[in-house]
Short mmCIF file of C-alpha atoms in Angstrom, two decimals:
data_model
loop_
_atom_site.label_atom_id
_atom_site.label_comp_id
_atom_site.label_asym_id
_atom_site.label_seq_id
_atom_site.Cartn_x
_atom_site.Cartn_y
_atom_site.Cartn_z
CA MET A 1 -3.53 -6.29 -18.60
CA ILE A 2 -1.78 -3.22 -19.99
CA CYS A 3 -4.40 -0.49 -20.38
CA ASP A 4 -4.83 1.70 -23.43
CA HIS A 5 -4.55 5.32 -22.35
CA ASN A 6 -7.14 6.11 -25.02
CA SER A 7 -9.68 3.81 -23.36
CA PHE A 8 -11.82 4.54 -20.31
CA LEU A 9 -11.15 2.49 -17.17
CA PHE A 10 -12.92 2.81 -13.83
CA ASP A 11 -12.57 0.26 -11.03
CA GLY A 12 -14.45 0.91 -7.81
CA TYR A 13 -17.50 2.92 -6.78
CA LEU A 14 -18.73 6.46 -6.13
CA THR A 15 -20.45 7.52 -2.94
CA ASN A 16 -21.71 10.96 -4.00
CA ARG A 17 -23.14 10.44 -7.48
CA GLN A 18 -26.39 12.22 -6.69
CA SER A 19 -24.70 15.40 -5.45
CA LEU A 20 -22.32 15.31 -8.43
CA THR A 21 -25.13 15.18 -10.99
CA GLN A 22 -26.93 18.01 -9.21
CA GLU A 23 -23.84 20.22 -9.00
CA LEU A 24 -22.92 19.56 -12.63
CA GLU A 25 -26.57 19.94 -13.72
CA LEU A 26 -26.71 16.50 -15.30
CA ALA A 27 -29.52 13.97 -15.47
CA ALA A 28 -29.63 11.38 -12.70
CA ASP A 29 -29.10 8.54 -15.20
CA THR A 30 -26.08 10.14 -16.91
CA PRO A 31 -23.58 7.42 -17.97
CA LEU A 32 -20.60 7.16 -15.66
CA GLN A 33 -17.98 8.12 -18.24
CA THR A 34 -19.95 11.21 -19.24
CA LEU A 35 -20.35 12.19 -15.58
CA LEU A 36 -16.62 11.83 -14.88
CA LYS A 37 -15.67 13.79 -18.01
CA ALA A 38 -17.92 16.63 -16.89
CA ALA A 39 -16.38 16.47 -13.41
CA PHE A 40 -12.87 16.67 -14.85
CA LYS A 41 -13.80 19.57 -17.12
CA ALA A 42 -15.19 21.44 -14.11
CA TRP A 43 -12.50 20.68 -11.53
CA LYS A 44 -9.34 19.42 -13.30
CA LEU A 45 -6.79 18.41 -10.61
CA ASP A 46 -9.34 19.05 -7.86
CA PHE A 47 -11.29 16.12 -9.30
CA ASN A 48 -10.75 13.69 -6.41
CA GLN A 49 -11.67 16.38 -3.90
CA LYS A 50 -15.11 16.44 -5.48
CA VAL A 51 -15.59 12.90 -6.77
CA LEU A 52 -15.71 10.68 -3.69
CA GLY A 53 -15.51 6.93 -3.28
CA ASP A 54 -12.95 4.17 -3.63
CA TYR A 55 -11.62 3.96 -7.17
CA ARG A 56 -8.86 4.14 -9.79
CA LEU A 57 -9.49 5.94 -13.04
CA ILE A 58 -8.06 6.35 -16.54
CA LEU A 59 -10.05 8.99 -18.43
CA PRO A 60 -9.23 9.91 -22.07
CA ILE A 61 -9.60 13.62 -22.77
CA GLU A 62 -10.73 14.78 -26.21
CA GLU A 63 -9.95 18.47 -25.68
CA SER A 64 -6.25 19.34 -25.30
CA SER A 65 -5.23 21.78 -22.60
CA ASP A 66 -2.95 23.59 -25.09
CA LYS A 67 -2.92 24.33 -28.82
CA SER A 68 -1.12 21.12 -29.77
CA ASN A 69 -4.32 19.05 -30.13
CA LEU A 70 -2.34 16.03 -28.89
CA PRO A 71 -4.20 13.26 -27.06
CA GLU A 72 -4.34 13.59 -23.28
CA CYS A 73 -5.53 11.41 -20.44
CA PHE A 74 -6.40 12.04 -16.83
CA ILE A 75 -5.30 9.39 -14.32
CA ALA A 76 -6.34 9.38 -10.68
CA CYS A 77 -6.89 7.42 -7.49
CA SER A 78 -9.44 8.40 -4.88
CA GLY A 79 -8.35 10.08 -1.66
CA PHE A 80 -8.35 6.78 0.23
CA SER A 81 -8.13 3.99 -2.31
CA SER A 82 -7.89 0.22 -2.00
CA TYR A 83 -6.86 0.03 -5.66
CA ARG A 84 -3.37 0.17 -7.14
CA LEU A 85 -2.38 1.80 -10.41
CA PHE A 86 1.05 1.53 -12.05
CA TYR A 87 2.66 3.28 -14.99
CA LYS A 88 5.87 3.25 -16.98
CA SER A 89 6.99 6.15 -19.11
CA ASN A 90 10.12 6.34 -21.26
CA GLU A 91 11.13 7.13 -24.84
CA ALA A 92 9.92 3.73 -26.03
CA GLU A 93 6.57 3.36 -24.29
CA PHE A 94 3.88 4.74 -22.04
CA ALA A 95 2.14 1.90 -20.23
CA LEU A 96 -0.59 1.84 -17.58
CA SER A 97 -1.84 -1.14 -15.63
CA PRO A 98 -3.79 -1.93 -12.45
CA SER A 99 -1.47 -4.89 -11.87
CA MET A 100 2.27 -5.18 -11.27
CA ASN A 101 2.10 -8.56 -13.03
CA ASP A 102 2.16 -6.71 -16.35
CA PHE A 103 5.58 -5.26 -15.62
CA ILE A 104 7.46 -7.74 -13.44
CA THR A 105 8.04 -10.73 -15.75
CA GLY A 106 11.64 -10.64 -16.99
CA ALA A 107 12.05 -7.20 -15.42
CA GLU A 108 15.03 -5.48 -13.84
CA LEU A 109 14.28 -5.19 -10.14
CA ASP A 110 15.06 -2.09 -8.09
CA ALA A 111 17.57 -2.86 -5.32
CA ASP A 112 16.44 0.24 -3.41
CA ALA A 113 12.86 -1.09 -3.34
CA ILE A 114 14.06 -4.51 -2.19
CA GLY A 115 16.01 -2.78 0.58
CA GLN A 116 12.89 -0.86 1.61
CA LEU A 117 10.90 -4.10 1.82
CA PHE A 118 13.58 -5.70 3.99
CA THR A 119 13.90 -2.74 6.34
CA GLN A 120 10.32 -1.47 6.70
CA SER A 121 8.14 -4.16 5.05
CA TYR A 122 6.22 -1.82 2.72
CA LEU A 123 6.96 0.43 -0.24
CA VAL A 124 6.33 4.17 -0.23
CA PRO A 125 4.84 5.38 -3.55
CA PRO A 126 5.95 6.06 -6.20
CA LEU A 127 8.60 3.37 -5.60
CA THR A 128 7.87 -0.15 -6.89
CA LEU A 129 9.76 -3.41 -7.06
CA VAL A 130 10.47 -2.93 -10.79
CA LYS A 131 12.95 -0.32 -11.94
CA GLY A 132 11.29 2.36 -14.07
CA VAL A 133 7.75 1.50 -12.96
CA ARG A 134 5.98 3.88 -10.60
CA GLN A 135 2.75 3.58 -8.62
CA PHE A 136 0.11 6.17 -7.81
CA ALA A 137 -0.32 7.28 -4.24
CA ASN A 138 -3.75 7.65 -2.63
CA GLY A 139 -5.30 10.95 -3.68
CA GLU A 140 -2.88 11.43 -6.58
CA SER A 141 -3.98 12.69 -9.98
CA GLN A 142 -2.02 13.40 -13.16
CA ILE A 143 -2.70 14.82 -16.62
CA TRP A 144 -0.61 13.27 -19.39
CA GLN A 145 -0.13 14.26 -23.01
CA ILE A 146 0.83 11.33 -25.21
CA ALA A 147 1.80 11.26 -28.88
CA SER A 148 3.23 8.55 -31.13
CA GLY A 149 6.34 9.47 -33.08
CA GLN A 150 8.52 7.74 -35.63
CA THR A 151 11.07 6.86 -32.95
CA GLY A 152 8.63 5.90 -30.21
CA ILE A 153 6.22 7.42 -27.72
CA LYS A 154 6.39 11.00 -26.51
CA ALA A 155 4.66 11.23 -23.15
CA LYS A 156 4.71 14.28 -20.92
CA CYS A 157 3.08 14.83 -17.54
CA LEU A 158 1.44 18.24 -17.85
CA ALA A 159 0.27 18.55 -14.25
CA HIS A 160 -0.11 16.52 -11.09
CA LYS A 161 -1.43 16.82 -7.56
CA THR A 162 -1.63 14.66 -4.43
CA LEU A 163 -4.20 15.44 -1.76
CA SER A 164 -2.93 16.19 1.72
CA LEU A 165 -4.32 14.24 4.68
CA GLN A 166 -6.34 17.24 5.82
CA GLU A 167 -7.95 17.59 2.40
CA LYS A 168 -8.99 13.93 2.55
CA LEU A 169 -10.39 14.14 6.09
CA CYS A 170 -12.17 17.47 5.65
CA LEU A 171 -14.00 16.12 2.64
CA ASN A 172 -15.37 13.29 4.76
CA GLN A 173 -13.76 11.34 1.92
CA LEU A 174 -14.27 8.06 3.72
CA GLY A 175 -17.74 7.13 2.71
CA SER A 176 -21.24 8.52 2.73
CA GLN A 177 -23.84 6.20 4.17
CA ALA A 178 -26.63 8.27 2.68
CA ALA A 179 -25.36 7.67 -0.83
CA LYS A 180 -25.87 4.35 -2.56
CA PRO A 181 -22.50 3.31 -4.00
CA GLU A 182 -22.48 2.96 -7.77
CA CYS A 183 -20.19 0.19 -8.92
CA ALA A 184 -18.66 0.23 -12.38
CA GLN A 185 -16.22 -2.44 -11.47
CA ARG A 186 -14.82 -5.10 -13.78
CA GLU A 187 -15.11 -8.75 -12.90
CA ASN A 188 -13.04 -9.68 -9.86
CA LYS A 189 -9.60 -10.93 -10.72
CA GLN A 190 -9.64 -14.70 -10.69
CA ALA A 191 -6.59 -16.71 -9.78
CA SER A 192 -4.62 -18.34 -12.60
CA VAL A 193 -4.59 -22.10 -13.12
CA LYS A 194 -1.32 -22.27 -11.19
CA GLU A 195 -2.80 -20.32 -8.27
CA ASP A 196 -5.98 -22.43 -8.42
CA GLU A 197 -3.89 -25.57 -7.95
CA ALA A 198 -1.99 -24.03 -5.04
CA ILE A 199 -5.22 -22.87 -3.40
CA GLY A 200 -6.73 -26.34 -3.80
CA LEU A 201 -3.73 -28.00 -2.14
CA LEU A 202 -3.80 -25.54 0.77
CA LYS A 203 -7.51 -26.15 1.35
CA GLU A 204 -7.12 -29.93 1.52
CA GLY A 205 -5.92 -30.01 5.12
CA LYS A 206 -4.72 -27.74 7.89
CA PHE A 207 -3.39 -24.42 6.61
CA ASN A 208 0.34 -24.73 5.90
CA ALA A 209 1.91 -21.29 6.13
CA PHE A 210 5.21 -22.38 4.64
CA MET A 211 3.53 -23.86 1.55
CA ALA A 212 1.38 -20.72 1.26
CA LEU A 213 4.36 -18.36 0.90
CA PRO A 214 4.78 -18.75 -2.89
CA LEU A 215 1.05 -18.25 -3.49
CA VAL A 216 0.90 -15.07 -1.38
CA SER A 217 3.96 -13.60 -3.12
CA ARG A 218 2.46 -14.29 -6.56
CA LEU A 219 -0.91 -12.77 -5.64
CA LEU A 220 0.81 -9.66 -4.25
CA SER A 221 3.52 -9.56 -6.96
CA GLU A 222 6.07 -8.82 -4.26
CA PRO A 223 7.85 -10.70 -1.45
CA VAL A 224 5.89 -11.70 1.65
CA THR A 225 6.99 -9.27 4.35
CA GLN A 226 4.87 -9.99 7.41
CA LEU A 227 3.00 -12.79 9.11
CA GLY A 228 -0.25 -10.86 8.87
CA GLN A 229 -0.38 -11.54 5.14
CA LEU A 230 -0.37 -15.28 5.83
CA CYS A 231 -2.92 -14.82 8.60
CA LEU A 232 -5.26 -13.04 6.21
CA LEU A 233 -4.95 -15.78 3.58
CA ASP A 234 -5.61 -18.36 6.30
CA ASN A 235 -8.77 -16.54 7.40
CA LEU A 236 -9.95 -16.02 3.82
CA MET A 237 -9.59 -19.70 3.04
CA ALA A 238 -11.41 -20.71 6.21
CA ASP A 239 -14.35 -18.46 5.26
CA SER A 240 -16.70 -20.14 2.78
CA SER A 241 -18.58 -16.94 1.94
CA GLU A 242 -18.14 -15.18 -1.40
CA ALA A 243 -17.55 -11.79 0.22
CA TYR A 244 -14.87 -10.45 2.53
CA GLN A 245 -15.55 -7.53 4.87
CA SER A 246 -12.43 -5.84 6.17
CA LYS A 247 -12.45 -3.72 9.32
CA THR A 248 -8.82 -2.71 8.90
CA GLY A 249 -8.34 0.95 9.72
CA LEU A 250 -11.73 1.41 11.34
CA TYR A 251 -11.19 4.30 13.72
CA ARG A 252 -13.29 5.59 16.56
CA LEU A 253 -13.39 8.88 18.46
CA GLN A 254 -12.14 9.32 21.99
CA GLY A 255 -13.03 12.29 24.23
CA GLN A 256 -11.84 13.85 27.47
CA ALA A 257 -14.76 12.33 29.35
CA GLU A 258 -13.24 8.86 29.06
CA SER A 259 -10.69 7.34 31.39
CA THR A 260 -7.10 8.52 31.74
CA GLN A 261 -5.89 5.25 30.29
CA SER A 262 -7.98 5.83 27.17
CA GLN A 263 -6.61 9.36 26.88
CA VAL A 264 -3.06 8.09 27.00
CA ALA A 265 -3.89 5.62 24.24
CA ALA A 266 -5.55 8.40 22.26
CA LEU A 267 -2.57 10.71 22.53
CA SER A 268 -0.36 7.98 21.15
CA CYS A 269 -2.17 8.38 17.85
CA GLY A 270 -3.25 12.00 17.54
CA VAL A 271 -3.87 15.26 19.39
CA GLY A 272 -6.83 17.59 19.16
CA THR A 273 -7.23 21.28 19.95
CA GLY A 274 -6.48 23.19 23.12
CA LEU A 275 -3.53 24.25 25.28
CA GLY A 276 -0.33 22.31 25.01
CA VAL A 277 -1.17 20.76 21.64
CA ALA A 278 2.15 21.73 20.09
CA SER A 279 4.21 20.38 22.99
CA GLN A 280 2.19 17.15 23.14
CA LEU A 281 2.62 16.66 19.43
CA ALA A 282 6.34 17.36 19.63
CA GLU A 283 6.76 14.80 22.42
CA LEU A 284 4.88 12.15 20.47
CA ASN A 285 6.90 12.77 17.32
CA GLN A 286 10.20 12.81 19.19
CA ALA A 287 9.30 9.50 20.85
CA TRP A 288 8.46 7.99 17.45
CA ASP A 289 11.74 9.24 16.02
CA LYS A 290 13.72 7.81 18.93
CA ASN A 291 12.04 4.44 18.57
CA ALA A 292 12.59 4.48 14.81
CA LEU A 293 16.34 4.99 15.27
CA LEU A 294 16.45 2.14 17.79
CA ASP A 295 14.55 -0.11 15.37
CA ILE A 296 17.00 0.68 12.58
CA LYS A 297 19.95 -0.06 14.85
CA SER A 298 18.41 -3.35 15.99
CA LEU A 299 17.52 -4.44 12.46
CA LYS A 300 20.95 -3.50 11.14
CA SER A 301 22.66 -5.68 13.75
CA LEU A 302 20.37 -8.56 12.74
CA TYR A 303 20.21 -8.26 8.93
CA GLY A 304 23.38 -6.29 8.20
CA PRO A 305 25.81 -9.26 8.32
CA LEU A 306 23.77 -11.01 5.59
CA PHE A 307 23.54 -8.03 3.21
CA LYS A 308 25.93 -7.65 0.29
CA SER A 309 26.93 -4.32 -1.24
CA GLY A 310 23.65 -4.06 -3.19
CA LEU A 311 21.78 -3.71 0.11
CA SER A 312 24.55 -2.12 2.17
CA GLN A 313 22.86 1.30 2.00
CA ALA A 314 19.38 -0.03 2.85
CA PHE A 315 19.39 1.21 6.45
CA LYS A 316 20.70 4.64 5.49
CA GLN A 317 18.05 4.86 2.79
CA GLN A 318 15.41 3.78 5.27
CA ARG A 319 16.34 6.70 7.48
CA GLN A 320 16.33 9.05 4.50
CA THR A 321 12.83 7.84 3.59
CA GLN A 322 11.65 8.49 7.15
CA LEU A 323 13.12 11.99 7.12
CA LYS A 324 11.53 12.72 3.73
CA LEU A 325 8.16 11.60 5.05
CA ARG A 326 8.67 13.68 8.19
CA GLN A 327 9.39 16.70 6.03
CA GLU A 328 6.19 16.11 4.04
CA TYR A 329 4.27 15.70 7.29
CA GLN A 330 5.66 18.96 8.69
CA THR A 331 4.80 20.79 5.48
CA GLN A 332 1.21 19.54 5.66
CA MET A 333 0.95 20.48 9.34
CA LEU A 334 1.75 24.12 8.52
CA SER A 335 -1.65 24.38 6.85
CA PHE A 336 -3.47 21.94 9.11
CA HIS A 337 -6.34 23.96 10.60
CA GLN A 338 -6.93 22.93 14.18
CA GLY A 339 -10.57 22.54 15.12
CA GLN A 340 -11.67 21.09 11.77
CA VAL A 341 -10.16 17.63 12.25
CA THR A 342 -7.92 16.01 14.79
CA THR A 343 -4.31 17.16 14.55
CA PRO A 344 -2.41 13.94 13.85
CA SER A 345 0.90 12.80 15.19
CA PHE A 346 3.46 11.72 12.61
CA GLU A 347 2.69 8.06 13.36
CA LEU A 348 -1.02 8.54 12.67
CA TRP A 349 -0.27 10.60 9.56
CA LEU A 350 2.02 7.82 8.32
CA ASP A 351 -0.68 5.21 8.99
CA LEU A 352 -3.36 7.10 7.07
CA THR A 353 -1.10 8.30 4.25
CA VAL A 354 0.99 5.21 3.51
CA ARG A 355 0.55 2.14 5.71
CA LEU A 356 -3.23 1.66 5.77
CA PRO A 357 -3.74 2.26 2.02
CA ASN A 358 -0.96 -0.24 1.34
CA GLN A 359 -2.67 -2.76 3.61
CA TRP A 360 -6.09 -2.22 2.01
CA GLN A 361 -4.56 -2.78 -1.41
CA GLN A 362 -2.91 -6.02 -0.31
CA GLU A 363 -6.13 -7.24 1.28
CA ARG A 364 -7.95 -6.58 -1.99
CA LEU A 365 -5.32 -8.48 -4.00
CA LEU A 366 -5.49 -11.53 -1.72
CA ALA A 367 -9.29 -11.58 -1.44
CA GLU A 368 -9.89 -11.07 -5.16
CA GLY A 369 -7.20 -13.66 -5.88
CA LEU A 370 -9.50 -16.11 -4.10
CA GLY A 371 -12.50 -14.88 -6.08
CA LYS A 372 -14.11 -12.95 -3.21
CA GLU A 373 -15.80 -9.56 -3.33
CA VAL A 374 -14.29 -7.04 -0.92
CA GLN A 375 -15.82 -4.35 1.27
CA PHE A 376 -13.78 -2.05 3.49
CA VAL A 377 -15.83 -0.84 6.43
CA ALA A 378 -13.51 2.13 7.04
CA LEU A 379 -14.00 3.30 3.45
CA THR A 380 -17.79 2.97 3.46
CA HIS A 381 -18.59 4.14 7.00
CA GLY A 382 -15.86 6.73 7.49
CA PHE A 383 -13.46 7.58 10.27
CA ALA A 384 -12.92 11.31 9.87
CA ALA A 385 -12.82 13.08 13.25
CA ARG A 386 -15.45 15.65 14.14
CA ALA A 387 -15.29 18.19 16.95
CA VAL A 388 -17.31 17.02 19.95
CA GLU A 389 -17.74 19.36 22.96
CA GLN A 390 -14.31 20.91 22.26
CA SER A 391 -12.68 17.89 23.88
CA VAL A 392 -9.35 16.42 22.94
CA LEU A 393 -10.16 13.91 20.23
CA ALA A 394 -8.08 11.25 18.60
CA LEU A 395 -8.45 8.59 16.00
CA ILE A 396 -7.82 5.24 17.62
CA PRO A 397 -7.16 2.13 15.56
CA ASN A 398 -9.20 -0.66 17.14
CA ASP A 399 -8.15 -3.60 15.00
CA ASN A 400 -5.20 -2.52 12.86
CA GLN A 401 -2.67 -4.98 14.22
CA TRP A 402 -1.75 -6.55 10.89
CA LEU A 403 1.09 -4.12 10.32
CA LYS A 404 2.89 -5.16 13.50
CA THR A 405 1.97 -8.72 14.35
CA ALA A 406 -0.27 -11.59 13.37
CA SER A 407 -2.71 -13.25 15.72
CA LYS A 408 -1.42 -16.75 14.92
CA VAL A 409 1.96 -18.45 15.30
CA TYR A 410 2.91 -20.25 12.09
CA PHE A 411 6.62 -20.99 12.45
CA ASP A 412 8.51 -22.71 15.25
CA PRO A 413 12.32 -22.83 15.53
CA GLN A 414 11.95 -26.29 17.09
CA ASP A 415 10.12 -27.61 14.02
CA ASP A 416 11.84 -30.88 13.04
CA SER A 417 9.78 -31.56 9.90
CA LEU A 418 11.54 -32.12 6.60
CA VAL A 419 10.26 -28.83 5.19
CA ASN A 420 10.25 -25.71 7.36
CA LEU A 421 10.94 -22.00 7.05
CA TYR A 422 14.38 -21.96 8.66
CA ASP A 423 15.93 -24.94 6.87
CA ALA A 424 14.59 -23.60 3.58
CA MET A 425 16.21 -20.22 4.20
CA GLN A 426 19.56 -21.85 4.94
CA ARG A 427 19.33 -23.96 1.77
CA LEU A 428 18.51 -20.78 -0.12
CA MET A 429 21.83 -19.34 0.98
CA LEU A 430 23.55 -22.22 -0.86
CA HIS A 431 21.33 -22.52 -3.92
CA GLY A 432 19.74 -19.09 -4.34
CA TYR A 433 18.91 -17.45 -7.65
CA LYS A 434 22.19 -15.95 -8.86
CA PRO A 435 20.91 -12.85 -10.72
CA VAL A 436 19.09 -11.59 -7.61
CA THR A 437 19.42 -13.50 -4.35
CA HIS A 438 23.12 -14.25 -4.72
CA SER A 439 23.76 -10.65 -5.72
CA LEU A 440 22.10 -9.16 -2.65
CA LEU A 441 22.57 -11.68 0.16
CA LYS A 442 25.67 -13.45 1.44
CA VAL A 443 25.38 -17.05 0.38
CA ALA A 444 27.32 -20.12 1.46
CA ALA A 445 27.56 -18.69 4.97
CA PRO A 446 25.84 -21.21 7.30
CA PRO A 447 27.32 -19.65 10.48
CA LEU A 448 25.66 -16.32 9.67
CA THR A 449 22.22 -17.79 8.99
CA ALA A 450 22.49 -20.09 12.02
CA LYS A 451 23.29 -17.08 14.20
CA LEU A 452 20.27 -15.26 12.82
CA ILE A 453 17.89 -18.15 13.45
CA LYS A 454 19.06 -18.49 17.05
CA GLN A 455 17.86 -14.97 17.92
CA GLN A 456 14.88 -16.15 19.97
CA ASN A 457 14.18 -12.69 21.40
CA LYS A 458 13.78 -11.26 17.88
CA ARG A 459 11.57 -13.99 16.45
CA SER A 460 9.30 -11.73 14.38
CA GLN A 461 12.26 -10.06 12.63
CA VAL A 462 13.91 -13.43 12.02
CA ASP A 463 10.72 -14.87 10.54
CA ALA A 464 10.31 -11.76 8.40
CA PHE A 465 13.84 -12.08 6.99
CA CYS A 466 13.28 -15.75 6.15
CA MET A 467 9.95 -15.01 4.41
CA LYS A 468 11.32 -12.03 2.49
CA SER A 469 14.45 -13.80 1.24
CA LEU A 470 12.58 -16.98 0.27
CA THR A 471 9.75 -15.26 -1.59
CA LEU A 472 12.10 -12.75 -3.26
CA ASP A 473 14.04 -15.73 -4.59
CA HIS A 474 10.84 -17.47 -5.67
CA LEU A 475 9.46 -14.47 -7.56
CA SER A 476 12.70 -13.47 -9.26
CA ARG A 477 13.55 -17.06 -10.20
CA HIS A 478 10.17 -18.00 -11.69
CA LEU A 479 9.62 -14.65 -13.41
CA GLY A 480 13.15 -14.41 -14.80
CA CYS A 481 14.00 -11.12 -13.06
CA SER A 482 17.43 -9.56 -12.66
CA LEU A 483 19.05 -6.54 -11.03
#
């Protein structure tokens, strides 16, 4: 549903309503929209440093920030948000939506975004699968001025801000158990008739991962990139409850008093205060960088022979994206005050800034697609580090394995059934969707695909390529997309 920028939208909940009403000197039963307008008037782009919770927001503003008296709206996502928000701005339109579905049908896809999905399995905001459509990052807020003219829409972003990781952690942004969350959430998104039929068929017998691929890609509005997405759908379908509680990203503290082995594990994620912090951090980041280059080289040797010119720069762009993120990380670390929160390595910063929010958002889409309510333990109980006895502390992920591997094996190269992942991928290379799949991947090349499938020591990457290519073809074909 495309949202009217002149209409109020709030999906999610607040965790500090009581302190907000007290600070703004408002009555305890003040309507939510009135409360948020007062908060914006008081704090402007510092809004999501003061208004805590898990939410996305579109807030019309009656008073212009200049003398033009043109309509304005404030758009924001909370510091750590499990909600997505997309927008498209050009001379013809200004459109906002919580769902990519409103933009993807018949759209021109972005080859750079497709390349990013093939090389690193997730998109870094503001990039989206659709050319010209951007997505909000966690902790991002923008003020827009929009006016209708004779020739179209005139939309201008007056100001914007994205919270740094330290700002999010220092706010104890991740939940307040003392506060009762207020929910002004719309009805959970229900699956369409087509998805209902697919869900019904999957529930009839043993979970069939291959048959689930189209459903997962439609619920996510992007290609399936990792086995963990299938694993989650499998678990959701096996659970008869109406609610889903996710522990993804739940972090715990580790101190010097624990074993050496635990300290080594801790230092792989983050480093606290004390002597040698800078050198430890440098070693961790250099090790990550070395491994990243090796991963790119390995993936290029595997996928490269199947990429056409449209994806030929994907690996170079992947490296450029990594370097851009490293630069942002280094900039944030210049003002990262040691002693307040754990000093993160680049890998931990990347997890908390990009990977985990992306995973939360996908979990919400899949769970709500099945009609379930969602609760994220990490967002309601918190995982911000606090200084304890001046020891070296680190944030340790204790069950965030979805990004790297799934707990179940769904595909077998020895599968001799009539319908399986590998045969389907090879058929795709002969009968793929011409406007997209044929334009990006080398078709009619059975020796190349056969060579890929035979890479037994790189099974996860092979499975990922098969899933990505098949579901990219499915989405673009059935939604009439092009490049």
